């Protein structure tokens, strides 16, 4: 797991830093927390807001994989950065993180990112967490309890009792804040799946609140449906999606390459030249021809798909925080937003 060569905290490859694993905590039968040691010279670079995530690059069976994991720790309240990884059936990175990461090892990590953060308001907060979706939610929960006086309700869905991550920590918070905090556990094997009617019942007349949702796709869909039934305005609803969008590569139709834009992509030691379609992003083109570059959100906020421009001009359609000015100045772009102007050459980090 460890990366040879540089000391921890030294910028590894492009946007990644090597951080030491301070501790590994067994949370449930299928999830572990990884506590990271952020050296003092990186304190500013790794400062974060409750609800943000870290992007990790790991090597599994010879393949480089880039994955985001939300910080379950709360900034200023918990002593160290902590992420919690739940195994996904046949999932490459999640199982590797659970099986291979050891105390004292090193991981390649990008600084914190993301917009799923606590909004500054005085209204109550309603949190919906499903499975591993509890990670950013508990960070927001702890922060809101400590730093605001807002009433908070958490509806937390899990398959069964043994799958409840942070069960003891949540019980302790309940004991500390009995007047302001309400926690509803929903277990699939006891209560059945959460549906829109259950969401309506849990929220009741309390619609003047901010709603934070994170969990499996179908769970988030029913929560959104329930909130829509209650007439909750979209600007009161905040959602973090863990799963990538459907493959845009498979959805792509015929490509018009008459504009003459071309990209040469260096990925995993191999160079591939591709003719780009009109308005086609570099990421989409790479995937269209069968390459497997790293990506996750495809919405310019996670930073997973970052690559360096070594020749030519690449324009980004947007940047929703996935890349910072310093990285842009160094020549990095988000390939999910990158449009080549003429002939360009880009390199994914080694
Ligand atoms: C912003 C963000 C924050 C995240 N935070 C966390 C976190 O705190 N804890 C955590 O455990 N995960 C989190 N994830 C999900 C994580 O990044 C990976 O997607 C997940 O660990 C699966 O990766 P994998 O390599 O194991 O699976 P892969 O090998 O990529 O996928 C294997 C199979 O599982 C499916 N799959 C992929 N992702 C998921 C998923 N999340 N749930 C169910 N099926 C899936 C795929 O379609 C595929 O069929 C987060 C994702 C994002 C975008």
PDB file of N, CA, C and O and ligand atoms in Angstrom, residues 53 65 67-70 84-86 88-95 132 135-136 240-243 296 301, ligand 1:
ATOM      1  N   UNK A  53     -15.679  15.590   1.309  1.00  0.00           N
ATOM      2  CA  UNK A  53     -15.079  14.265   1.110  1.00  0.00           C
ATOM      3  C   UNK A  53     -13.609  14.385   0.716  1.00  0.00           C
ATOM      4  O   UNK A  53     -13.139  15.456   0.325  1.00  0.00           O
ATOM      5  N   UNK A  65      -7.178   3.124  -9.195  1.00  0.00           N
ATOM      6  CA  UNK A  65      -8.588   3.493  -9.035  1.00  0.00           C
ATOM      7  C   UNK A  65      -8.671   4.767  -8.213  1.00  0.00           C
ATOM      8  O   UNK A  65      -7.900   4.946  -7.260  1.00  0.00           O
ATOM      9  N   UNK A  67     -11.289   7.044  -5.940  1.00  0.00           N
ATOM     10  CA  UNK A  67     -12.600   6.974  -5.290  1.00  0.00           C
ATOM     11  C   UNK A  67     -12.723   8.063  -4.231  1.00  0.00           C
ATOM     12  O   UNK A  67     -11.740   8.408  -3.568  1.00  0.00           O
ATOM     13  N   UNK A  68     -13.937   8.556  -4.062  1.00  0.00           N
ATOM     14  CA  UNK A  68     -14.196   9.570  -3.034  1.00  0.00           C
ATOM     15  C   UNK A  68     -14.737   8.899  -1.773  1.00  0.00           C
ATOM     16  O   UNK A  68     -15.558   7.975  -1.878  1.00  0.00           O
ATOM     17  N   UNK A  69     -14.308   9.380  -0.613  1.00  0.00           N
ATOM     18  CA  UNK A  69     -14.903   8.935   0.653  1.00  0.00           C
ATOM     19  C   UNK A  69     -15.135  10.152   1.544  1.00  0.00           C
ATOM     20  O   UNK A  69     -14.232  10.964   1.767  1.00  0.00           O
ATOM     21  N   UNK A  70     -16.366  10.258   2.034  1.00  0.00           N
ATOM     22  CA  UNK A  70     -16.748  11.422   2.837  1.00  0.00           C
ATOM     23  C   UNK A  70     -16.074  11.387   4.196  1.00  0.00           C
ATOM     24  O   UNK A  70     -15.849  10.311   4.758  1.00  0.00           O
ATOM     25  N   UNK A  84     -14.912   6.565   6.376  1.00  0.00           N
ATOM     26  CA  UNK A  84     -15.442   5.232   6.670  1.00  0.00           C
ATOM     27  C   UNK A  84     -15.869   4.585   5.373  1.00  0.00           C
ATOM     28  O   UNK A  84     -16.659   5.158   4.610  1.00  0.00           O
ATOM     29  N   UNK A  85     -15.320   3.412   5.119  1.00  0.00           N
ATOM     30  CA  UNK A  85     -15.539   2.742   3.829  1.00  0.00           C
ATOM     31  C   UNK A  85     -16.351   1.474   4.047  1.00  0.00           C
ATOM     32  O   UNK A  85     -15.961   0.598   4.825  1.00  0.00           O
ATOM     33  N   UNK A  86     -17.471   1.397   3.348  1.00  0.00           N
ATOM     34  CA  UNK A  86     -18.312   0.204   3.451  1.00  0.00           C
ATOM     35  C   UNK A  86     -18.071  -0.666   2.225  1.00  0.00           C
ATOM     36  O   UNK A  86     -18.016  -0.159   1.095  1.00  0.00           O
ATOM     37  N   UNK A  88     -18.654  -2.733  -0.930  1.00  0.00           N
ATOM     38  CA  UNK A  88     -19.683  -2.877  -1.963  1.00  0.00           C
ATOM     39  C   UNK A  88     -19.450  -4.265  -2.564  1.00  0.00           C
ATOM     40  O   UNK A  88     -18.295  -4.638  -2.800  1.00  0.00           O
ATOM     41  N   UNK A  89     -20.506  -5.033  -2.776  1.00  0.00           N
ATOM     42  CA  UNK A  89     -20.339  -6.391  -3.314  1.00  0.00           C
ATOM     43  C   UNK A  89     -19.565  -6.309  -4.631  1.00  0.00           C
ATOM     44  O   UNK A  89     -19.941  -5.546  -5.528  1.00  0.00           O
ATOM     45  N   UNK A  90     -18.473  -7.053  -4.712  1.00  0.00           N
ATOM     46  CA  UNK A  90     -17.581  -7.056  -5.879  1.00  0.00           C
ATOM     47  C   UNK A  90     -16.915  -5.707  -6.142  1.00  0.00           C
ATOM     48  O   UNK A  90     -16.324  -5.498  -7.204  1.00  0.00           O
ATOM     49  N   UNK A  91     -17.043  -4.778  -5.225  1.00  0.00           N
ATOM     50  CA  UNK A  91     -16.429  -3.462  -5.408  1.00  0.00           C
ATOM     51  C   UNK A  91     -14.916  -3.562  -5.244  1.00  0.00           C
ATOM     52  O   UNK A  91     -14.432  -4.174  -4.293  1.00  0.00           O
ATOM     53  N   UNK A  92     -14.170  -2.961  -6.164  1.00  0.00           N
ATOM     54  CA  UNK A  92     -12.721  -3.116  -6.134  1.00  0.00           C
ATOM     55  C   UNK A  92     -12.080  -2.288  -5.015  1.00  0.00           C
ATOM     56  O   UNK A  92     -11.380  -2.806  -4.155  1.00  0.00           O
ATOM     57  N   UNK A  93     -12.318  -0.983  -5.031  1.00  0.00           N
ATOM     58  CA  UNK A  93     -11.627  -0.119  -4.062  1.00  0.00           C
ATOM     59  C   UNK A  93     -12.143  -0.331  -2.637  1.00  0.00           C
ATOM     60  O   UNK A  93     -11.359  -0.366  -1.689  1.00  0.00           O
ATOM     61  N   UNK A  94     -13.449  -0.465  -2.480  1.00  0.00           N
ATOM     62  CA  UNK A  94     -14.008  -0.549  -1.119  1.00  0.00           C
ATOM     63  C   UNK A  94     -13.514  -1.801  -0.404  1.00  0.00           C
ATOM     64  O   UNK A  94     -13.191  -1.761   0.794  1.00  0.00           O
ATOM     65  N   UNK A  95     -13.415  -2.917  -1.126  1.00  0.00           N
ATOM     66  CA  UNK A  95     -12.919  -4.143  -0.486  1.00  0.00           C
ATOM     67  C   UNK A  95     -11.420  -4.059  -0.233  1.00  0.00           C
ATOM     68  O   UNK A  95     -10.935  -4.501   0.814  1.00  0.00           O
ATOM     69  N   UNK A 132     -23.921   3.508   4.121  1.00  0.00           N
ATOM     70  CA  UNK A 132     -22.685   4.296   4.223  1.00  0.00           C
ATOM     71  C   UNK A 132     -22.944   5.783   4.032  1.00  0.00           C
ATOM     72  O   UNK A 132     -22.067   6.603   4.289  1.00  0.00           O
ATOM     73  N   UNK A 135     -21.956   8.756   6.552  1.00  0.00           N
ATOM     74  CA  UNK A 135     -20.650   9.386   6.810  1.00  0.00           C
ATOM     75  C   UNK A 135     -20.677  10.918   6.751  1.00  0.00           C
ATOM     76  O   UNK A 135     -20.320  11.551   7.743  1.00  0.00           O
ATOM     77  N   UNK A 136     -21.118  11.545   5.649  1.00  0.00           N
ATOM     78  CA  UNK A 136     -21.152  13.010   5.690  1.00  0.00           C
ATOM     79  C   UNK A 136     -22.241  13.512   6.633  1.00  0.00           C
ATOM     80  O   UNK A 136     -22.128  14.586   7.225  1.00  0.00           O
ATOM     81  N   UNK A 240     -26.192  14.326  -1.445  1.00  0.00           N
ATOM     82  CA  UNK A 240     -24.862  13.845  -1.834  1.00  0.00           C
ATOM     83  C   UNK A 240     -25.030  12.479  -2.488  1.00  0.00           C
ATOM     84  O   UNK A 240     -25.591  11.561  -1.889  1.00  0.00           O
ATOM     85  N   UNK A 241     -24.570  12.371  -3.739  1.00  0.00           N
ATOM     86  CA  UNK A 241     -24.696  11.091  -4.453  1.00  0.00           C
ATOM     87  C   UNK A 241     -23.373  10.359  -4.416  1.00  0.00           C
ATOM     88  O   UNK A 241     -22.354  10.880  -4.837  1.00  0.00           O
ATOM     89  N   UNK A 242     -23.417   9.115  -3.934  1.00  0.00           N
ATOM     90  CA  UNK A 242     -22.208   8.289  -3.865  1.00  0.00           C
ATOM     91  C   UNK A 242     -21.969   7.528  -5.160  1.00  0.00           C
ATOM     92  O   UNK A 242     -20.869   7.103  -5.426  1.00  0.00           O
ATOM     93  N   UNK A 243     -23.034   7.301  -5.895  1.00  0.00           N
ATOM     94  CA  UNK A 243     -22.884   6.454  -7.073  1.00  0.00           C
ATOM     95  C   UNK A 243     -22.676   7.303  -8.307  1.00  0.00           C
ATOM     96  O   UNK A 243     -23.275   8.353  -8.451  1.00  0.00           O
ATOM     97  N   UNK A 296     -15.670  10.215 -11.307  1.00  0.00           N
ATOM     98  CA  UNK A 296     -16.773   9.838 -10.405  1.00  0.00           C
ATOM     99  C   UNK A 296     -17.984  10.705 -10.684  1.00  0.00           C
ATOM    100  O   UNK A 296     -18.935  10.256 -11.301  1.00  0.00           O
ATOM    101  N   UNK A 301     -17.191  18.548  -9.499  1.00  0.00           N
ATOM    102  CA  UNK A 301     -16.943  18.858  -8.101  1.00  0.00           C
ATOM    103  C   UNK A 301     -16.050  17.860  -7.376  1.00  0.00           C
ATOM    104  O   UNK A 301     -15.540  18.160  -6.311  1.00  0.00           O
TER     105      UNK A 301
HETATM  106  C1  LIG B   1     -18.723  12.283  -3.089  1.00  0.00           C
HETATM  107  C2  LIG B   1     -18.684  10.806  -2.743  1.00  0.00           C
HETATM  108  C3  LIG B   1     -18.521  10.414  -1.425  1.00  0.00           C
HETATM  109  C4  LIG B   1     -18.505   9.059  -1.083  1.00  0.00           C
HETATM  110  N1  LIG B   1     -18.356   8.710   0.228  1.00  0.00           N
HETATM  111  C5  LIG B   1     -18.359   7.404   0.575  1.00  0.00           C
HETATM  112  C6  LIG B   1     -18.224   7.021   1.952  1.00  0.00           C
HETATM  113  O1  LIG B   1     -18.094   7.861   2.854  1.00  0.00           O
HETATM  114  N2  LIG B   1     -18.217   5.699   2.256  1.00  0.00           N
HETATM  115  C7  LIG B   1     -18.361   4.723   1.294  1.00  0.00           C
HETATM  116  O2  LIG B   1     -18.318   3.535   1.629  1.00  0.00           O
HETATM  117  N3  LIG B   1     -18.510   5.066  -0.025  1.00  0.00           N
HETATM  118  C8  LIG B   1     -18.493   6.376  -0.393  1.00  0.00           C
HETATM  119  N4  LIG B   1     -18.606   6.723  -1.727  1.00  0.00           N
HETATM  120  C9  LIG B   1     -18.663   5.651  -2.734  1.00  0.00           C
HETATM  121  C10 LIG B   1     -17.244   5.246  -3.127  1.00  0.00           C
HETATM  122  O3  LIG B   1     -16.565   6.334  -3.749  1.00  0.00           O
HETATM  123  C11 LIG B   1     -17.212   4.081  -4.141  1.00  0.00           C
HETATM  124  O4  LIG B   1     -18.084   4.360  -5.214  1.00  0.00           O
HETATM  125  C12 LIG B   1     -17.617   2.777  -3.488  1.00  0.00           C
HETATM  126  O5  LIG B   1     -16.729   2.468  -2.419  1.00  0.00           O
HETATM  127  C13 LIG B   1     -17.580   1.633  -4.524  1.00  0.00           C
HETATM  128  O6  LIG B   1     -16.302   1.592  -5.116  1.00  0.00           O
HETATM  129  P1  LIG B   1     -15.645   0.189  -5.522  1.00  0.00           P
HETATM  130  O7  LIG B   1     -14.384   0.461  -6.249  1.00  0.00           O
HETATM  131  O8  LIG B   1     -15.572  -0.703  -4.343  1.00  0.00           O
HETATM  132  O9  LIG B   1     -16.735  -0.422  -6.510  1.00  0.00           O
HETATM  133  P2  LIG B   1     -16.578  -0.589  -8.092  1.00  0.00           P
HETATM  134  O10 LIG B   1     -15.571  -1.649  -8.340  1.00  0.00           O
HETATM  135  O11 LIG B   1     -16.417   0.729  -8.726  1.00  0.00           O
HETATM  136  O12 LIG B   1     -18.038  -1.086  -8.451  1.00  0.00           O
HETATM  137  C14 LIG B   1     -18.474  -2.425  -8.285  1.00  0.00           C
HETATM  138  C15 LIG B   1     -19.964  -2.537  -8.538  1.00  0.00           C
HETATM  139  O13 LIG B   1     -20.708  -1.849  -7.519  1.00  0.00           O
HETATM  140  C16 LIG B   1     -21.532  -0.810  -8.077  1.00  0.00           C
HETATM  141  N5  LIG B   1     -21.357   0.372  -7.207  1.00  0.00           N
HETATM  142  C17 LIG B   1     -20.440   1.351  -7.357  1.00  0.00           C
HETATM  143  N6  LIG B   1     -20.547   2.226  -6.344  1.00  0.00           N
HETATM  144  C18 LIG B   1     -21.532   1.791  -5.538  1.00  0.00           C
HETATM  145  C19 LIG B   1     -22.091   2.252  -4.329  1.00  0.00           C
HETATM  146  N7  LIG B   1     -21.648   3.374  -3.719  1.00  0.00           N
HETATM  147  N8  LIG B   1     -23.075   1.521  -3.782  1.00  0.00           N
HETATM  148  C20 LIG B   1     -23.533   0.397  -4.363  1.00  0.00           C
HETATM  149  N9  LIG B   1     -23.039  -0.079  -5.513  1.00  0.00           N
HETATM  150  C21 LIG B   1     -22.058   0.605  -6.095  1.00  0.00           C
HETATM  151  C22 LIG B   1     -21.037  -0.569  -9.451  1.00  0.00           C
HETATM  152  O14 LIG B   1     -22.096  -0.192 -10.302  1.00  0.00           O
HETATM  153  C23 LIG B   1     -20.430  -1.918  -9.832  1.00  0.00           C
HETATM  154  O15 LIG B   1     -21.390  -2.764 -10.358  1.00  0.00           O
HETATM  155  C24 LIG B   1     -18.639   8.071  -2.085  1.00  0.00           C
HETATM  156  C25 LIG B   1     -18.782   8.469  -3.419  1.00  0.00           C
HETATM  157  C26 LIG B   1     -18.803   9.817  -3.754  1.00  0.00           C
HETATM  158  C27 LIG B   1     -18.955  10.220  -5.205  1.00  0.00           C
END
